PDB file of N, CA and C in Angstrom:
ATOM      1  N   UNK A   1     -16.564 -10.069  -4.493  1.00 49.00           N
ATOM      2  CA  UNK A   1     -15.869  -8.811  -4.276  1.00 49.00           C
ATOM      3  C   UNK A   1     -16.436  -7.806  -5.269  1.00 49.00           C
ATOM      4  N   UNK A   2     -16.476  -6.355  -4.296  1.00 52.00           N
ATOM      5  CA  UNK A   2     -17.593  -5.996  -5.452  1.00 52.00           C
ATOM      6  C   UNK A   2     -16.211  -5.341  -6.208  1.00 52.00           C
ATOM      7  N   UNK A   3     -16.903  -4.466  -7.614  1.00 54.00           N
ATOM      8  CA  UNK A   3     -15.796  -4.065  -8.700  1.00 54.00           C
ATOM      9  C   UNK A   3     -14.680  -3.228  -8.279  1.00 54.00           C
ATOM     10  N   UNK A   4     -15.471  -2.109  -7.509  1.00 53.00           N
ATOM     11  CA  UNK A   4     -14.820  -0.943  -7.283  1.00 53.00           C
ATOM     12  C   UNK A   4     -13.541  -1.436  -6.081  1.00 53.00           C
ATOM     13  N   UNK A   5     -13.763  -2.340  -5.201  1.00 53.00           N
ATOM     14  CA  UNK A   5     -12.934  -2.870  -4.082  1.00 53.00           C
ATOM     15  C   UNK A   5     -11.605  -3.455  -4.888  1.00 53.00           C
ATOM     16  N   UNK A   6     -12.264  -4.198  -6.187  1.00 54.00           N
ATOM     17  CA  UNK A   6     -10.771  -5.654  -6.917  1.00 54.00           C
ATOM     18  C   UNK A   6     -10.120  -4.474  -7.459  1.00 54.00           C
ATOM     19  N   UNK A   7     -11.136  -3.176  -8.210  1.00 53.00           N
ATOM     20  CA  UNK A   7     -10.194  -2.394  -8.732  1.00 53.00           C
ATOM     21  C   UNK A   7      -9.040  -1.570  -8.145  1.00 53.00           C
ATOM     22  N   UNK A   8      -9.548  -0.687  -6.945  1.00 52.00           N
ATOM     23  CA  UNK A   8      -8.781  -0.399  -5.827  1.00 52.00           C
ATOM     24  C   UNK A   8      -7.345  -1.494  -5.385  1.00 52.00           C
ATOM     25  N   UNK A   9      -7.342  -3.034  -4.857  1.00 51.00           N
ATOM     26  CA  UNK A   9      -6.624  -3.324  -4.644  1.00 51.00           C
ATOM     27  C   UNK A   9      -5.719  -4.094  -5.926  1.00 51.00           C
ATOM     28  N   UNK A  10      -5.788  -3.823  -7.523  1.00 50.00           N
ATOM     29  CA  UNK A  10      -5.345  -4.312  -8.184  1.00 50.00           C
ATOM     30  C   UNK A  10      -4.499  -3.205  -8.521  1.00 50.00           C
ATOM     31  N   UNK A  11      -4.831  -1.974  -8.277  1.00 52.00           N
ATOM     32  CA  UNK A  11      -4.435  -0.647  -8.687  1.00 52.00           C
ATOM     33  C   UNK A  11      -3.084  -0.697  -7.846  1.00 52.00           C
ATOM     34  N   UNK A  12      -3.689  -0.873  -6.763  1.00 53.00           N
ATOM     35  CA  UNK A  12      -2.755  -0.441  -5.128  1.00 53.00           C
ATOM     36  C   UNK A  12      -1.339  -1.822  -5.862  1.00 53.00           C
ATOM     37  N   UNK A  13      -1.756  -3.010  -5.832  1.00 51.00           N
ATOM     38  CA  UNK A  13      -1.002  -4.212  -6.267  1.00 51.00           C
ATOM     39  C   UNK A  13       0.091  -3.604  -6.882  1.00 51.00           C
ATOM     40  N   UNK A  14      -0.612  -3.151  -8.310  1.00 49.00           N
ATOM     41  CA  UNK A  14       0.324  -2.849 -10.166  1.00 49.00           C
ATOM     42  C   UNK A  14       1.171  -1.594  -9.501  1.00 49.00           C
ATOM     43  N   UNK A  15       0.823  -0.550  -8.627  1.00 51.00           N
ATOM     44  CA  UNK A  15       1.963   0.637  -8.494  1.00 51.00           C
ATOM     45  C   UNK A  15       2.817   0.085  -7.609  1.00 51.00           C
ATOM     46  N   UNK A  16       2.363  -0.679  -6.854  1.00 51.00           N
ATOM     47  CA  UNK A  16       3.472  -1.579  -5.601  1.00 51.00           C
ATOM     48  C   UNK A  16       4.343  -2.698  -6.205  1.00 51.00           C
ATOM     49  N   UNK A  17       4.381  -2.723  -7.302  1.00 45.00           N
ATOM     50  CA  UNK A  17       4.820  -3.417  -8.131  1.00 45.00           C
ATOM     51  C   UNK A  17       5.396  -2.887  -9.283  1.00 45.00           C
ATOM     52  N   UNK A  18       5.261  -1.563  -9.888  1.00 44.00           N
ATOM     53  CA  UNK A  18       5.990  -0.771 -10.903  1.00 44.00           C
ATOM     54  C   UNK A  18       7.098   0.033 -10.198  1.00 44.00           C
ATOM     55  N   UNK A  19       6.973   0.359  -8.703  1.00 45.00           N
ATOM     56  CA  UNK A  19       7.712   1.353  -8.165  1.00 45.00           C
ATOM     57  C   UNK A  19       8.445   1.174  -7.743  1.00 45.00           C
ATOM     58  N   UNK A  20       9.130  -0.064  -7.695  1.00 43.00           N
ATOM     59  CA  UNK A  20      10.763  -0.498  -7.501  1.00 43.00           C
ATOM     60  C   UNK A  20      11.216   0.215  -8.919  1.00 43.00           C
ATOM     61  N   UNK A  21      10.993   0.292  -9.863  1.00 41.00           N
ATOM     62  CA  UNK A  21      11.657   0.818 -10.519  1.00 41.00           C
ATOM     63  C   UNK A  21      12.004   2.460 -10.520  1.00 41.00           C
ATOM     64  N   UNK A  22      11.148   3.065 -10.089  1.00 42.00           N
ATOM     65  CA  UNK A  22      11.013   4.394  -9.912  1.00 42.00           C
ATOM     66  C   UNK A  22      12.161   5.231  -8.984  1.00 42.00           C
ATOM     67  N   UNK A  23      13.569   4.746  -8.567  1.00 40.00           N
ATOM     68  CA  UNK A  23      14.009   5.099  -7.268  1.00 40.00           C
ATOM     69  C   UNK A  23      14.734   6.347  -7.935  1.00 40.00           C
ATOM     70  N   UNK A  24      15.288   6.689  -6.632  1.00 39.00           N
ATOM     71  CA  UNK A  24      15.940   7.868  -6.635  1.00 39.00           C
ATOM     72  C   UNK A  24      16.114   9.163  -5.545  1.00 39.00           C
ATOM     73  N   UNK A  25      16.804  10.249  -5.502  1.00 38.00           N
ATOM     74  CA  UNK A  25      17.061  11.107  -4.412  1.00 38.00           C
ATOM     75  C   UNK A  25      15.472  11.492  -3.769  1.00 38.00           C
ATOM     76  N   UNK A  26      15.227  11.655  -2.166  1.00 41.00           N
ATOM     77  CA  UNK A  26      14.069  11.266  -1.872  1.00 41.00           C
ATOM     78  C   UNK A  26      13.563  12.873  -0.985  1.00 41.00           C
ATOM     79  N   UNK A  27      12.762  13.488  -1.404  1.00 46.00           N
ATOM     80  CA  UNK A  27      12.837  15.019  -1.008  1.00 46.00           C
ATOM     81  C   UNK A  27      12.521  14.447   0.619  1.00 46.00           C
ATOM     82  N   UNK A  28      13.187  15.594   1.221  1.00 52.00           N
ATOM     83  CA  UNK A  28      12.750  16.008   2.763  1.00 52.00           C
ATOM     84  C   UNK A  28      11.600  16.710   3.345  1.00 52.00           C
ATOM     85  N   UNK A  29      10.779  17.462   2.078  1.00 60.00           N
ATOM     86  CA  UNK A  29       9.998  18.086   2.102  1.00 60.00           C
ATOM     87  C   UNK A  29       8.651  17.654   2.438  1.00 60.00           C
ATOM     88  N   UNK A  30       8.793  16.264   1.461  1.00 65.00           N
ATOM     89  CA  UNK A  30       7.412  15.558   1.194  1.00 65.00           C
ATOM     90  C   UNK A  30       7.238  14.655   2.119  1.00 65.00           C
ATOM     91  N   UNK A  31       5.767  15.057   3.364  1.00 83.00           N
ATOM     92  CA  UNK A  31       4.896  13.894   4.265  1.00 83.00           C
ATOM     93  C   UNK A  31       4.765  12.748   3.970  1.00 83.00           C
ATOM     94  N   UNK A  32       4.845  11.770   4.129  1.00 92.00           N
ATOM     95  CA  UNK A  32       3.799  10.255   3.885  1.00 92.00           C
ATOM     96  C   UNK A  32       2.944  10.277   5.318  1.00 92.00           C
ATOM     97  N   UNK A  33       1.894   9.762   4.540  1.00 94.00           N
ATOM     98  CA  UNK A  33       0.637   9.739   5.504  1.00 94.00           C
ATOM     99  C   UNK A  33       0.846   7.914   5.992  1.00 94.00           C
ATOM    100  N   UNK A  34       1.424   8.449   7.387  1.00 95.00           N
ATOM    101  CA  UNK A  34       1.957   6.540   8.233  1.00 95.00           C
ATOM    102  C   UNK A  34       0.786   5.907   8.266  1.00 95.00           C
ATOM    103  N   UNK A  35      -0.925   6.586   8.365  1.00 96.00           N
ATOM    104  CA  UNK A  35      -1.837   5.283   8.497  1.00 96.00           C
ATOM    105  C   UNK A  35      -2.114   4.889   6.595  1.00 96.00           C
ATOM    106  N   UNK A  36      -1.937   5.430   5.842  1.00 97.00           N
ATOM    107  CA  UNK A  36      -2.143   5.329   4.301  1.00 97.00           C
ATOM    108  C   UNK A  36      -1.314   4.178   4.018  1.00 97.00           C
ATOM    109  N   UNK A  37       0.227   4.346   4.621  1.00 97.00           N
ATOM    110  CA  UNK A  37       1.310   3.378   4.266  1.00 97.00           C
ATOM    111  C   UNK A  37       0.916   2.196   5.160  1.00 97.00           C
ATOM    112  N   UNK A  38       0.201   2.038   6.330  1.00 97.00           N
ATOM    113  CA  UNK A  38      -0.106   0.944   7.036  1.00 97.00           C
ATOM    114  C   UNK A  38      -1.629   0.208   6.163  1.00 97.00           C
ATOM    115  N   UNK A  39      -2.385   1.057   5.740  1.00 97.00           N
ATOM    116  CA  UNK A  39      -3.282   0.337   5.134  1.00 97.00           C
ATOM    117  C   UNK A  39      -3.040  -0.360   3.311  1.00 97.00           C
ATOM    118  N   UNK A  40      -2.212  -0.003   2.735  1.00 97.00           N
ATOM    119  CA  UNK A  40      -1.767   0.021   1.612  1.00 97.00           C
ATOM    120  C   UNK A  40      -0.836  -1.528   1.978  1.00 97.00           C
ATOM    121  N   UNK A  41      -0.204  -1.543   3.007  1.00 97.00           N
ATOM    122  CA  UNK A  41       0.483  -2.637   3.132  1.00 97.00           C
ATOM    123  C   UNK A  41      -0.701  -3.830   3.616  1.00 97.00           C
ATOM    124  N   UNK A  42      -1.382  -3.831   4.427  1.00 97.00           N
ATOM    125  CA  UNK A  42      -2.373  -4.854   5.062  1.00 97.00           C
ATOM    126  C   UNK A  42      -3.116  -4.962   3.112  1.00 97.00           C
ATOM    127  N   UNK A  43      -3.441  -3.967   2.209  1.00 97.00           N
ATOM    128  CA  UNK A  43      -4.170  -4.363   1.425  1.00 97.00           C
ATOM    129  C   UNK A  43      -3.303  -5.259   0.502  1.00 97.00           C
ATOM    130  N   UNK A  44      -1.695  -4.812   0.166  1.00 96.00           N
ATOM    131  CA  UNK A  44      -1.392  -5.942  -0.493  1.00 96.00           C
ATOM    132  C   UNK A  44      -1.243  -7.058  -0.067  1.00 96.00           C
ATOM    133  N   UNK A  45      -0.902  -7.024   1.476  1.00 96.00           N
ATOM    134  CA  UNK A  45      -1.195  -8.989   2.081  1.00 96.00           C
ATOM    135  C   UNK A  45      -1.997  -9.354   1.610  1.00 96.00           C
ATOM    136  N   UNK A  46      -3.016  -8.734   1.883  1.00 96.00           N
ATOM    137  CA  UNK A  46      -4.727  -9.393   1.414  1.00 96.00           C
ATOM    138  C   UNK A  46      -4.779  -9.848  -0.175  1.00 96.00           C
ATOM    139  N   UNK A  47      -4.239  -8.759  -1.043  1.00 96.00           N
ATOM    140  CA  UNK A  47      -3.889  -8.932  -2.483  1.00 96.00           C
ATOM    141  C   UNK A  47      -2.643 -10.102  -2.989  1.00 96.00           C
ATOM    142  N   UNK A  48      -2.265 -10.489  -2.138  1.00 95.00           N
ATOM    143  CA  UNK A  48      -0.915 -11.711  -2.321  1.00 95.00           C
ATOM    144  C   UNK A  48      -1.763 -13.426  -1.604  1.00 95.00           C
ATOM    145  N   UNK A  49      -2.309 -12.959  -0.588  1.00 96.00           N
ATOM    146  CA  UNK A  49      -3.025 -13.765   0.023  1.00 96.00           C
ATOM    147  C   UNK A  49      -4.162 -14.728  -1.046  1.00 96.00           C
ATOM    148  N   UNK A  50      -4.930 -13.663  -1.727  1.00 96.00           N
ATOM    149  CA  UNK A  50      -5.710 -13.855  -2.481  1.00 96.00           C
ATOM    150  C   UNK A  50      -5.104 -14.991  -3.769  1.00 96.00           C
ATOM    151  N   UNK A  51      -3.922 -13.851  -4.182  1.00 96.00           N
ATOM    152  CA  UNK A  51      -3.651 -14.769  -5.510  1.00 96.00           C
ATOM    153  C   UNK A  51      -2.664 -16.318  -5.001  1.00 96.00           C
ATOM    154  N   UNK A  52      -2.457 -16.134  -3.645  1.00 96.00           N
ATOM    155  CA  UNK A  52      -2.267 -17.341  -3.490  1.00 96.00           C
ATOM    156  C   UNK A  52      -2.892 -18.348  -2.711  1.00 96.00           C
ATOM    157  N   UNK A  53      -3.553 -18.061  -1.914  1.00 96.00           N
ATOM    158  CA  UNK A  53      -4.717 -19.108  -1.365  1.00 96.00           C
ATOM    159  C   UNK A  53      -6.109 -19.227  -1.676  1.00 96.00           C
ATOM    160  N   UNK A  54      -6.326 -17.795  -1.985  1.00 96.00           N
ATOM    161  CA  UNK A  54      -7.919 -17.180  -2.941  1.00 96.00           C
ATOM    162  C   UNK A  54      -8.673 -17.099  -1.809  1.00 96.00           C
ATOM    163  N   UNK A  55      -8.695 -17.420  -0.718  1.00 96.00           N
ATOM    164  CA  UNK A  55      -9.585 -17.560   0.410  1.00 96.00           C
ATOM    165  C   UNK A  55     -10.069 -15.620   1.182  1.00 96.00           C
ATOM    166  N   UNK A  56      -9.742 -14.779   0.453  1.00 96.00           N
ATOM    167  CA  UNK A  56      -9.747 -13.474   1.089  1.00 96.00           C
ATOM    168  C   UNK A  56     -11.395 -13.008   0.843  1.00 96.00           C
ATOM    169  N   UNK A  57     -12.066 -12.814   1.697  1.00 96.00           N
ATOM    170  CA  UNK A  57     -13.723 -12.236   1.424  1.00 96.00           C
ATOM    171  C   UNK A  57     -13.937 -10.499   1.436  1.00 96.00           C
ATOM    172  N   UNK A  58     -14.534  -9.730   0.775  1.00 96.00           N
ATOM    173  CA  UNK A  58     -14.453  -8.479   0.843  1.00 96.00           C
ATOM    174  C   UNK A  58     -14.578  -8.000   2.580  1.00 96.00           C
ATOM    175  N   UNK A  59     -15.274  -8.973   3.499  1.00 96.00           N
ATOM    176  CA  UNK A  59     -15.334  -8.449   4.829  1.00 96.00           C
ATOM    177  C   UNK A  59     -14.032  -8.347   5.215  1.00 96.00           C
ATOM    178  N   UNK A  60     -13.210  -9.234   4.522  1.00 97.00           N
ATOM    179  CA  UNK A  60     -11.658  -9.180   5.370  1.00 97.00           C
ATOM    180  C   UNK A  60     -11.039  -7.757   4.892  1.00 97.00           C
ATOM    181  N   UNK A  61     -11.119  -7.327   3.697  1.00 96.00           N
ATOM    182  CA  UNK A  61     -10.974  -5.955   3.206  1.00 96.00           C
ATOM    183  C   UNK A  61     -11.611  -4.750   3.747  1.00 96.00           C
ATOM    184  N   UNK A  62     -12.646  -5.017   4.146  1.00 96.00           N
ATOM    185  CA  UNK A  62     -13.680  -4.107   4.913  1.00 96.00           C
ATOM    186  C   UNK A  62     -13.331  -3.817   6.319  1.00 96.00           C
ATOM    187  N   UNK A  63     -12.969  -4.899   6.936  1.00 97.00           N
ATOM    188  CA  UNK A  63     -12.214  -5.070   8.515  1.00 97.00           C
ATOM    189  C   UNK A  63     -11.008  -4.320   8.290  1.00 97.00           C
ATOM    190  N   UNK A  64     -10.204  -4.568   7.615  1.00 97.00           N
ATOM    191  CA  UNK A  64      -9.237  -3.967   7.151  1.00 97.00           C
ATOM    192  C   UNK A  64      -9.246  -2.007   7.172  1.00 97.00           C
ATOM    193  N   UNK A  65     -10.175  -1.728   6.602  1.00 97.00           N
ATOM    194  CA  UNK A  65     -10.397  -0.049   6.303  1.00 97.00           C
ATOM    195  C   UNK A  65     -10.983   0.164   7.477  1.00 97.00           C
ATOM    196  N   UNK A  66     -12.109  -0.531   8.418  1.00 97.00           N
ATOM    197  CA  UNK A  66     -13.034   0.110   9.295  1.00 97.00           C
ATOM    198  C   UNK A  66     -12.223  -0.138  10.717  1.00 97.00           C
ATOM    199  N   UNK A  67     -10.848  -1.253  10.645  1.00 97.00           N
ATOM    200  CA  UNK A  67      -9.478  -0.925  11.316  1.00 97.00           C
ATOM    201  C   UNK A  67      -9.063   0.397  12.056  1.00 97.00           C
ATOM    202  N   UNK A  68      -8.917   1.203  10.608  1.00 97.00           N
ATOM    203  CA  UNK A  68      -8.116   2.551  10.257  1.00 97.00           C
ATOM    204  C   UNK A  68      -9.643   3.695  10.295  1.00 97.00           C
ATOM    205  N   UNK A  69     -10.440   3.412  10.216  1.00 97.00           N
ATOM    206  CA  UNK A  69     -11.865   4.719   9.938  1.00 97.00           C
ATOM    207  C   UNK A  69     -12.014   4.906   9.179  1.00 97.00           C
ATOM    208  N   UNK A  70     -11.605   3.844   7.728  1.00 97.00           N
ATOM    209  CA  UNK A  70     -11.857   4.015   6.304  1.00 97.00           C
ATOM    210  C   UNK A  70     -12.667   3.585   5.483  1.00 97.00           C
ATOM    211  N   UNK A  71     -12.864   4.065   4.867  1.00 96.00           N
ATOM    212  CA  UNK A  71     -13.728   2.727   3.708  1.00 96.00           C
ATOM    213  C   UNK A  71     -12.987   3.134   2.112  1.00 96.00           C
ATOM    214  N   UNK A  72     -13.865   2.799   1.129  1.00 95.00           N
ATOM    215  CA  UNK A  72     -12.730   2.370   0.040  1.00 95.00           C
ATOM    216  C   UNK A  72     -12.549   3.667  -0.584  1.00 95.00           C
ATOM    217  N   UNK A  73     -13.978   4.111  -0.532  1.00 96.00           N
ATOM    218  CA  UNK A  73     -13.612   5.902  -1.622  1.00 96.00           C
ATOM    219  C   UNK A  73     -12.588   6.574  -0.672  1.00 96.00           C
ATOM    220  N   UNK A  74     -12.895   6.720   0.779  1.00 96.00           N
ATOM    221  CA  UNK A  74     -11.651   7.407   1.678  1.00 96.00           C
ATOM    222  C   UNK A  74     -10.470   7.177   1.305  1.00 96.00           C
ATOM    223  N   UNK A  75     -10.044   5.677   0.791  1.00 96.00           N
ATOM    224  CA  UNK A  75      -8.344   5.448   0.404  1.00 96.00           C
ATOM    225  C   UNK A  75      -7.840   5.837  -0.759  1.00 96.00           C
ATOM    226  N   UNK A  76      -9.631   5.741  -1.970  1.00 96.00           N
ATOM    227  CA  UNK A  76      -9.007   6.238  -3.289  1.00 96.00           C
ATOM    228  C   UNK A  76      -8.816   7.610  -3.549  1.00 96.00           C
ATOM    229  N   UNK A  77      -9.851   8.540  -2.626  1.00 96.00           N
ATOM    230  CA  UNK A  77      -9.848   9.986  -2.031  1.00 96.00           C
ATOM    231  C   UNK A  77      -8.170  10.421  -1.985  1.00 96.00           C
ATOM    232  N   UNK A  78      -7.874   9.228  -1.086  1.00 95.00           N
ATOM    233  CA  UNK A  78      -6.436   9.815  -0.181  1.00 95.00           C
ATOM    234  C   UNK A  78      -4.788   9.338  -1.857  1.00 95.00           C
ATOM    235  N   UNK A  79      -5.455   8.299  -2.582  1.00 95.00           N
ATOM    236  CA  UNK A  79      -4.304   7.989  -2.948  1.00 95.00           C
ATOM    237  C   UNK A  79      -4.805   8.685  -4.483  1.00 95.00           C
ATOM    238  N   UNK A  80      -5.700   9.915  -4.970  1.00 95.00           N
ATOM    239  CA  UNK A  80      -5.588  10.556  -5.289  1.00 95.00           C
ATOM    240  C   UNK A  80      -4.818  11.518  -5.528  1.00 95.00           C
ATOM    241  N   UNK A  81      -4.696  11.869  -4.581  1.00 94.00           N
ATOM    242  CA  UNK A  81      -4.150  13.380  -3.826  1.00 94.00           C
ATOM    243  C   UNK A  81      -2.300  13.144  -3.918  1.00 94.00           C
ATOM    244  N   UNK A  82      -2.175  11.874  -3.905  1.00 94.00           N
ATOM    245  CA  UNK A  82      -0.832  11.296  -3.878  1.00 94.00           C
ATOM    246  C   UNK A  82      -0.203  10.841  -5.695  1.00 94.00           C
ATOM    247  N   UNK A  83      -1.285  11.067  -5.868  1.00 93.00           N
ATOM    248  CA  UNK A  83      -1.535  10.588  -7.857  1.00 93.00           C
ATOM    249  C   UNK A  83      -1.022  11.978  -8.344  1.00 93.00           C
ATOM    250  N   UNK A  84      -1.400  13.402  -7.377  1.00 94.00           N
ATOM    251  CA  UNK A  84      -1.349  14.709  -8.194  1.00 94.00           C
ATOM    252  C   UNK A  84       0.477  15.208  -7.564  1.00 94.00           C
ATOM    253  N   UNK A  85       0.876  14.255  -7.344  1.00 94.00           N
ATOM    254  CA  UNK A  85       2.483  14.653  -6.937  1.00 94.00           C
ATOM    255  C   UNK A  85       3.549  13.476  -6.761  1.00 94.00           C
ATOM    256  N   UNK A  86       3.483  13.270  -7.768  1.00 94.00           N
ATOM    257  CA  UNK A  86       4.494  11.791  -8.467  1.00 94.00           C
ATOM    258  C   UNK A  86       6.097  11.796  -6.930  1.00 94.00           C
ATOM    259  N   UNK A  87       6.368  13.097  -6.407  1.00 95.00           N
ATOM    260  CA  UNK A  87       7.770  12.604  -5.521  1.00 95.00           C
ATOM    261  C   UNK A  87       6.789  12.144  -3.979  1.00 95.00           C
ATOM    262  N   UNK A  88       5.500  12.403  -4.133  1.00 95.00           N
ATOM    263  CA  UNK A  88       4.842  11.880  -2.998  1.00 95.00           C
ATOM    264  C   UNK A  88       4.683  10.540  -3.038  1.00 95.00           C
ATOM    265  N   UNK A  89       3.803  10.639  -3.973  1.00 95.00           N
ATOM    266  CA  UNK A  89       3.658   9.090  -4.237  1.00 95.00           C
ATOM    267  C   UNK A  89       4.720   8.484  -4.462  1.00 95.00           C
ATOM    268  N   UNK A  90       6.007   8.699  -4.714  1.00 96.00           N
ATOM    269  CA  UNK A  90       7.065   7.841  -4.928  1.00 96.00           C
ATOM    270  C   UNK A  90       7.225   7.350  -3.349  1.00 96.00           C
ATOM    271  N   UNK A  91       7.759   8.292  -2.549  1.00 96.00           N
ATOM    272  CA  UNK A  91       8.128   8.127  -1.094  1.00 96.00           C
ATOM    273  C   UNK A  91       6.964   7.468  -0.312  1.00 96.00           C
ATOM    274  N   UNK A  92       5.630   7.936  -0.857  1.00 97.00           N
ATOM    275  CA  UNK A  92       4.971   6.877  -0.182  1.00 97.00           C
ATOM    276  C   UNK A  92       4.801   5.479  -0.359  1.00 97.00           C
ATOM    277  N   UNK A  93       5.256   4.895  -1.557  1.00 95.00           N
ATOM    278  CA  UNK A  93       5.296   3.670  -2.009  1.00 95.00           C
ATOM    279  C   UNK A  93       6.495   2.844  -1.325  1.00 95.00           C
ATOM    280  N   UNK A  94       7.366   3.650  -1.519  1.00 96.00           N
ATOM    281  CA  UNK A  94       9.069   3.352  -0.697  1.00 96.00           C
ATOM    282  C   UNK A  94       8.875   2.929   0.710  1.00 96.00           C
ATOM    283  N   UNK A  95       7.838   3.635   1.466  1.00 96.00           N
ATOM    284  CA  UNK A  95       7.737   3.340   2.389  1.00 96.00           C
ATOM    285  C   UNK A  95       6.969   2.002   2.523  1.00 96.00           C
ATOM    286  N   UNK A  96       5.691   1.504   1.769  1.00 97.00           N
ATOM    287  CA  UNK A  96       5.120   0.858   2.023  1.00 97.00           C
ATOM    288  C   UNK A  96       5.802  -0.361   1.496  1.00 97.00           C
ATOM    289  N   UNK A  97       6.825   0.045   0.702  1.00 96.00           N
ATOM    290  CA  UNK A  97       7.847  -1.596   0.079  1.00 96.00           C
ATOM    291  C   UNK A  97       8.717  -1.317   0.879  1.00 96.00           C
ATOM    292  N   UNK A  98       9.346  -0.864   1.807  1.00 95.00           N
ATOM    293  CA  UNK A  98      10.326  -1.276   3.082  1.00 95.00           C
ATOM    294  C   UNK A  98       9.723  -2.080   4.257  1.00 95.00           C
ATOM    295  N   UNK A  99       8.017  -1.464   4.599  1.00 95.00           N
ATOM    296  CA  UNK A  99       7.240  -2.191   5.253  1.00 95.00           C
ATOM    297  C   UNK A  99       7.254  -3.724   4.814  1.00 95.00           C
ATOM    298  N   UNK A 100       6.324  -3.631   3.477  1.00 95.00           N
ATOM    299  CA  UNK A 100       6.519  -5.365   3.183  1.00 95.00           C
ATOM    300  C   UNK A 100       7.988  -6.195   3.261  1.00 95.00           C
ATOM    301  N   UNK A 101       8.957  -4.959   3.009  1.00 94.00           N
ATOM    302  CA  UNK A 101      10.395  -6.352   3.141  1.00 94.00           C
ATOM    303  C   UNK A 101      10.643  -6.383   4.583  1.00 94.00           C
ATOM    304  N   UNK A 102       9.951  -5.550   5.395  1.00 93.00           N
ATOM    305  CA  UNK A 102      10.119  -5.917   6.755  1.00 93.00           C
ATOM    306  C   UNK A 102       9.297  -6.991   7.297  1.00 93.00           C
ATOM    307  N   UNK A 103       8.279  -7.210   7.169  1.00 88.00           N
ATOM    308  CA  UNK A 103       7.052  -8.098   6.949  1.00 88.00           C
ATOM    309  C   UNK A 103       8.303  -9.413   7.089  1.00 88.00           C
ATOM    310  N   UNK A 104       8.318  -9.523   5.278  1.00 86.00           N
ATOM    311  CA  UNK A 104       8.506 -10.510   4.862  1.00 86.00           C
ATOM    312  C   UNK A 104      10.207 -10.864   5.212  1.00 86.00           C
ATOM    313  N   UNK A 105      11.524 -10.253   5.505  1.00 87.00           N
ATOM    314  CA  UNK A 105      12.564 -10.693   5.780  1.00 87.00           C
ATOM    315  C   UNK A 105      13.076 -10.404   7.459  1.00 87.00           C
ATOM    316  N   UNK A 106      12.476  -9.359   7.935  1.00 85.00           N
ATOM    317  CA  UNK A 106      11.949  -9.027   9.698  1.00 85.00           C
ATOM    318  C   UNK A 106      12.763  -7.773   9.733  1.00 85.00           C
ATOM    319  N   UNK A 107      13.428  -7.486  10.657  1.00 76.00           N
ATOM    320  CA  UNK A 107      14.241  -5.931  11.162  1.00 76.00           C
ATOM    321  C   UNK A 107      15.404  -5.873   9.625  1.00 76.00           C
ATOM    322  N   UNK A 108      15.652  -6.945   9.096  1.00 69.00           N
ATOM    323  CA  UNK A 108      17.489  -7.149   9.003  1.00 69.00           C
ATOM    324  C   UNK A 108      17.200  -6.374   7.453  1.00 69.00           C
ATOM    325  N   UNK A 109      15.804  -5.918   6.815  1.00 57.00           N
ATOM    326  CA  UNK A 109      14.979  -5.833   5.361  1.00 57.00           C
ATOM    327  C   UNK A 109      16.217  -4.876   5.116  1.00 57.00           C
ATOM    328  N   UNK A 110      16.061  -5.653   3.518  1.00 59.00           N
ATOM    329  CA  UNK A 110      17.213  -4.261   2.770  1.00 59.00           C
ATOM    330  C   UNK A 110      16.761  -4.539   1.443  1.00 59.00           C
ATOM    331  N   UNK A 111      16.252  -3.159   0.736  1.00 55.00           N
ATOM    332  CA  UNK A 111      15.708  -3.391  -0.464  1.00 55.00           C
ATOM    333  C   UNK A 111      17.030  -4.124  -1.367  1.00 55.00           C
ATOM    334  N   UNK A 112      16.392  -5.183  -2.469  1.00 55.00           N
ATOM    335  CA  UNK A 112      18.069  -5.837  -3.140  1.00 55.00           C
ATOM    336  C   UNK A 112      17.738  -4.523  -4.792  1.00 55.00           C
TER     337      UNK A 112
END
């Protein structure tokens, strides 16, 4: 896996993982970009997958972005832009951790 890819999905991992703590009143104002929150979620499967079976190859990451019409600077491009407005990036994270508890507990997901 090359550097820039482990760094990307270790990054994506550690904020998907700090931002349960972050909650709070959620503006109406602020977009989430639905294919950003769909690829952000497929990357932490891949990132959970990894640390638990290890079997994940950068093509499966690559399939993953060229999925969506992406590749890796396009996502760090996009989760930039989401870096320069902390209630964005909050709501977009929210979204992508309701996704995974839907994933992982099905329709019935309720953040605990």
């Amino acid at each position: 896996m090359s550097g820039k890819r482990k760094g990307l999905a270790v990054a994506c991992l550690a904020v998907g993982l700090l931002l349960p703590g972050c909650r709070g009143e959620t503006s109406e104002g602020v977009a989430v970009d639905s294919m950003l929150v769909h690829v952000l979620v497929e990357l932490h499967l891949l990132a959970a997958r990894q640390a638990l079976v290890g079997d994940v190859t950068p093509a499966m990451r690559d399939s993953v972005l060229a999925h969506y019409g992406l590749d890796s600077a396009a996502v760090a491009r996009r989760l930039e832009t989401y870096a320069r407005n902390p209630e964005a990036f909050r709501k977009l994270y929210q979204q992508v951790q309701q996704q995974l508890m839907t994933e992982h507990y099905g329709n019935e997901a309720t953040p605990r």
